[in-house]
Amino acid sequence: MLKLNPVKPEIANDGETQDLTYTISELAKEFGITTRAIRFYEDEHLISPERIGRQRIYSGRDYTRLKLILRGKRLGFTLADIADMLNLYDSEPGEKAQLEVALVKARQRRQSLEQQLDDLKLTMTELDAFETSCREQLKNL
Amino acid sequence: MLKLNPVKPEIANDGETQDLTYTISELAKEFGITTRAIRFYEDEHLISPERIGRQRIYSGRDYTRLKLILRGKRLGFTLADIADMLNLYDSEPGEKAQLEVALVKARQRRQSLEQQLDDLKLTMTELDAFETSCREQLKNL
DNA sequence: ATTGACGTTTACGTAAACGTCAATATAATA
DNA sequence: TATTATATTGACGTTTACGTAAACGTCAAT
């Protein structure tokens, strides 16, 4: 293999170190997903790695985006939703109108997240009650 | 229409009143989903309404299950996951082994929910930072 | 020169969760 | 009773998020 990452440090870090690059299979292993998934995210414009020839080279920024993508997925968001979030974050507004649009979108996101938080709390409360009831019944045996 | 719900009270309630029944379209309207979706949940054994002839009659219990289904969906769980949860809750254990299995499953659920809670908090924190930064930039104009 | 490990593109396949007709059956109402 | 509204059962279509080959390129090592 072409020596793309010649002096990759062995020290444990969060993977976001500057100038550190990754191959697709390194990222796949790190995040426990397939290379196919990573390429798919690129098709959907969620990541845009550099290229050396045809080969993809992922940066620390790509690493971070991937982390955000997977977190978004665990929260049940679609890739389209996640794309929105990512584009929101790395758009360089500068203009007033842009900033205000960003704030509106952020507020909508917050709405959605708060709804989820409520749902989460309710679900946990019910689970608590259920577990308590189970233990109660176990005791009465 | 056959008078299935003859004395449905007009007072606002949580829809879980005992002995109250619903037609499929009433539920659809109430929850903002299509009748197709509701029938699909039945195909997947998430609800099992009574029948009068071929027509489906939904009980307060069905109403509650539907509410739980939609909450599960908002949390990003698959219908299979949700089916597990529902079956978990309304299984009548009685036996010790059953109860212990239930407790194990409950713990797994909790794991998943806590992971989501962490993800949710992180995402909200980042959103906060982003909003603050936006407002900051707006002030400097 | 070949083998192996990894990477690439292209293309078709698939499971989940419904949407969207179409045809038919009841039910409610004028 | 005729009409209108609602319900039911197929059956096929659609979107999302990848999986699964197939066929080929690249480099390192033997």
PDB file of C-alpha atoms in Angstrom, chain A residues 68 71 74-76 85 88-89 93-96 99-100 102-103 106-107 109-110 113-117 119-120 122-124 126-128 130-131 134-135 137-138 141, chain B residues 68 71 74-76 85 88-89 93-96 99-100 102-103 106-107 109-110 113-117 119-120 122-124 126-128 130-131 134-135 137-138 141:
ATOM      1  CA  LEU A  68     -21.423  12.989  14.239  1.00  0.00           C
ATOM      2  CA  ARG A  71     -24.365   9.735  16.726  1.00  0.00           C
ATOM      3  CA  ARG A  74     -28.197   6.381  17.064  1.00  0.00           C
ATOM      4  CA  LEU A  75     -30.653   9.177  17.731  1.00  0.00           C
ATOM      5  CA  GLY A  76     -32.781   7.916  14.872  1.00  0.00           C
ATOM      6  CA  MET A  85     -27.054  19.430  10.608  1.00  0.00           C
ATOM      7  CA  LEU A  88     -25.612  23.927   9.152  1.00  0.00           C
ATOM      8  CA  TYR A  89     -22.509  23.693  11.285  1.00  0.00           C
ATOM      9  CA  PRO A  93     -22.524  32.519   7.258  1.00  0.00           C
ATOM     10  CA  GLY A  94     -20.889  35.943   7.505  1.00  0.00           C
ATOM     11  CA  GLU A  95     -24.045  37.535   6.166  1.00  0.00           C
ATOM     12  CA  LYS A  96     -26.806  38.529   8.507  1.00  0.00           C
ATOM     13  CA  LEU A  99     -26.990  33.752  10.351  1.00  0.00           C
ATOM     14  CA  GLU A 100     -30.659  34.224  10.973  1.00  0.00           C
ATOM     15  CA  ALA A 102     -29.066  29.225  10.788  1.00  0.00           C
ATOM     16  CA  LEU A 103     -30.656  30.288  14.051  1.00  0.00           C
ATOM     17  CA  ALA A 106     -31.081  25.499  15.107  1.00  0.00           C
ATOM     18  CA  ARG A 107     -34.293  26.267  16.944  1.00  0.00           C
ATOM     19  CA  ARG A 109     -33.396  21.103  15.779  1.00  0.00           C
ATOM     20  CA  ARG A 110     -33.739  21.988  19.409  1.00  0.00           C
ATOM     21  CA  LEU A 113     -34.254  17.151  20.423  1.00  0.00           C
ATOM     22  CA  GLU A 114     -36.418  18.293  23.290  1.00  0.00           C
ATOM     23  CA  GLN A 115     -39.303  16.185  22.073  1.00  0.00           C
ATOM     24  CA  GLN A 116     -36.920  13.253  22.053  1.00  0.00           C
ATOM     25  CA  LEU A 117     -35.731  14.062  25.529  1.00  0.00           C
ATOM     26  CA  ASP A 119     -39.969  10.722  25.050  1.00  0.00           C
ATOM     27  CA  LEU A 120     -36.791   9.336  26.493  1.00  0.00           C
ATOM     28  CA  LEU A 122     -41.158   8.878  29.775  1.00  0.00           C
ATOM     29  CA  THR A 123     -39.824   5.638  28.398  1.00  0.00           C
ATOM     30  CA  MET A 124     -37.234   5.397  31.134  1.00  0.00           C
ATOM     31  CA  GLU A 126     -42.007   3.324  32.524  1.00  0.00           C
ATOM     32  CA  LEU A 127     -39.062   0.990  32.318  1.00  0.00           C
ATOM     33  CA  ASP A 128     -38.213   1.804  35.919  1.00  0.00           C
ATOM     34  CA  PHE A 130     -41.609  -2.256  35.109  1.00  0.00           C
ATOM     35  CA  GLU A 131     -38.297  -3.324  36.615  1.00  0.00           C
ATOM     36  CA  CYS A 134     -40.555  -7.456  38.297  1.00  0.00           C
ATOM     37  CA  ARG A 135     -38.305  -7.388  41.331  1.00  0.00           C
ATOM     38  CA  GLN A 137     -42.862 -10.193  42.048  1.00  0.00           C
ATOM     39  CA  LEU A 138     -39.585 -12.044  42.332  1.00  0.00           C
ATOM     40  CA  LEU A 141     -41.866 -16.212  45.446  1.00  0.00           C
TER      41      LEU A 141
ATOM     42  CA  LEU B  68     -46.187   3.692  22.785  1.00  0.00           C
ATOM     43  CA  ARG B  71     -43.119   7.234  20.932  1.00  0.00           C
ATOM     44  CA  ARG B  74     -39.757   9.046  17.557  1.00  0.00           C
ATOM     45  CA  LEU B  75     -36.881   7.571  19.517  1.00  0.00           C
ATOM     46  CA  GLY B  76     -35.702   5.825  16.383  1.00  0.00           C
ATOM     47  CA  MET B  85     -40.896  -3.780  24.395  1.00  0.00           C
ATOM     48  CA  LEU B  88     -42.120  -7.459  27.414  1.00  0.00           C
ATOM     49  CA  TYR B  89     -44.593  -5.243  29.218  1.00  0.00           C
ATOM     50  CA  PRO B  93     -44.525 -13.781  33.827  1.00  0.00           C
ATOM     51  CA  GLY B  94     -45.593 -15.463  37.034  1.00  0.00           C
ATOM     52  CA  GLU B  95     -42.705 -17.888  36.687  1.00  0.00           C
ATOM     53  CA  LYS B  96     -39.344 -17.035  38.112  1.00  0.00           C
ATOM     54  CA  LEU B  99     -39.283 -12.690  35.384  1.00  0.00           C
ATOM     55  CA  GLU B 100     -35.535 -12.950  35.206  1.00  0.00           C
ATOM     56  CA  ALA B 102     -37.730  -9.848  31.587  1.00  0.00           C
ATOM     57  CA  LEU B 103     -35.248  -8.152  33.895  1.00  0.00           C
ATOM     58  CA  ALA B 106     -35.170  -4.453  30.643  1.00  0.00           C
ATOM     59  CA  ARG B 107     -31.521  -3.868  31.499  1.00  0.00           C
ATOM     60  CA  ARG B 109     -33.294  -1.527  27.011  1.00  0.00           C
ATOM     61  CA  ARG B 110     -31.948   0.730  29.692  1.00  0.00           C
ATOM     62  CA  LEU B 113     -31.811   4.410  26.369  1.00  0.00           C
ATOM     63  CA  GLU B 114     -28.867   5.692  28.356  1.00  0.00           C
ATOM     64  CA  GLN B 115     -26.674   5.681  25.289  1.00  0.00           C
ATOM     65  CA  GLN B 116     -29.330   7.764  23.597  1.00  0.00           C
ATOM     66  CA  LEU B 117     -29.482  10.108  26.535  1.00  0.00           C
ATOM     67  CA  ASP B 119     -25.939  11.253  22.579  1.00  0.00           C
ATOM     68  CA  LEU B 120     -28.806  13.621  23.103  1.00  0.00           C
ATOM     69  CA  LEU B 122     -23.852  15.936  23.535  1.00  0.00           C
ATOM     70  CA  THR B 123     -25.874  16.998  20.549  1.00  0.00           C
ATOM     71  CA  MET B 124     -27.726  19.609  22.560  1.00  0.00           C
ATOM     72  CA  GLU B 126     -23.055  21.385  20.550  1.00  0.00           C
ATOM     73  CA  LEU B 127     -26.222  23.005  19.339  1.00  0.00           C
ATOM     74  CA  ASP B 128     -26.043  25.448  22.242  1.00  0.00           C
ATOM     75  CA  PHE B 130     -23.498  26.872  17.760  1.00  0.00           C
ATOM     76  CA  GLU B 131     -26.438  29.100  18.615  1.00  0.00           C
ATOM     77  CA  CYS B 134     -24.369  32.680  15.803  1.00  0.00           C
ATOM     78  CA  ARG B 135     -25.784  35.274  18.149  1.00  0.00           C
ATOM     79  CA  GLN B 137     -21.588  36.999  15.226  1.00  0.00           C
ATOM     80  CA  LEU B 138     -24.886  38.762  14.749  1.00  0.00           C
ATOM     81  CA  LEU B 141     -22.437  43.498  12.704  1.00  0.00           C
TER      82      LEU B 141
END
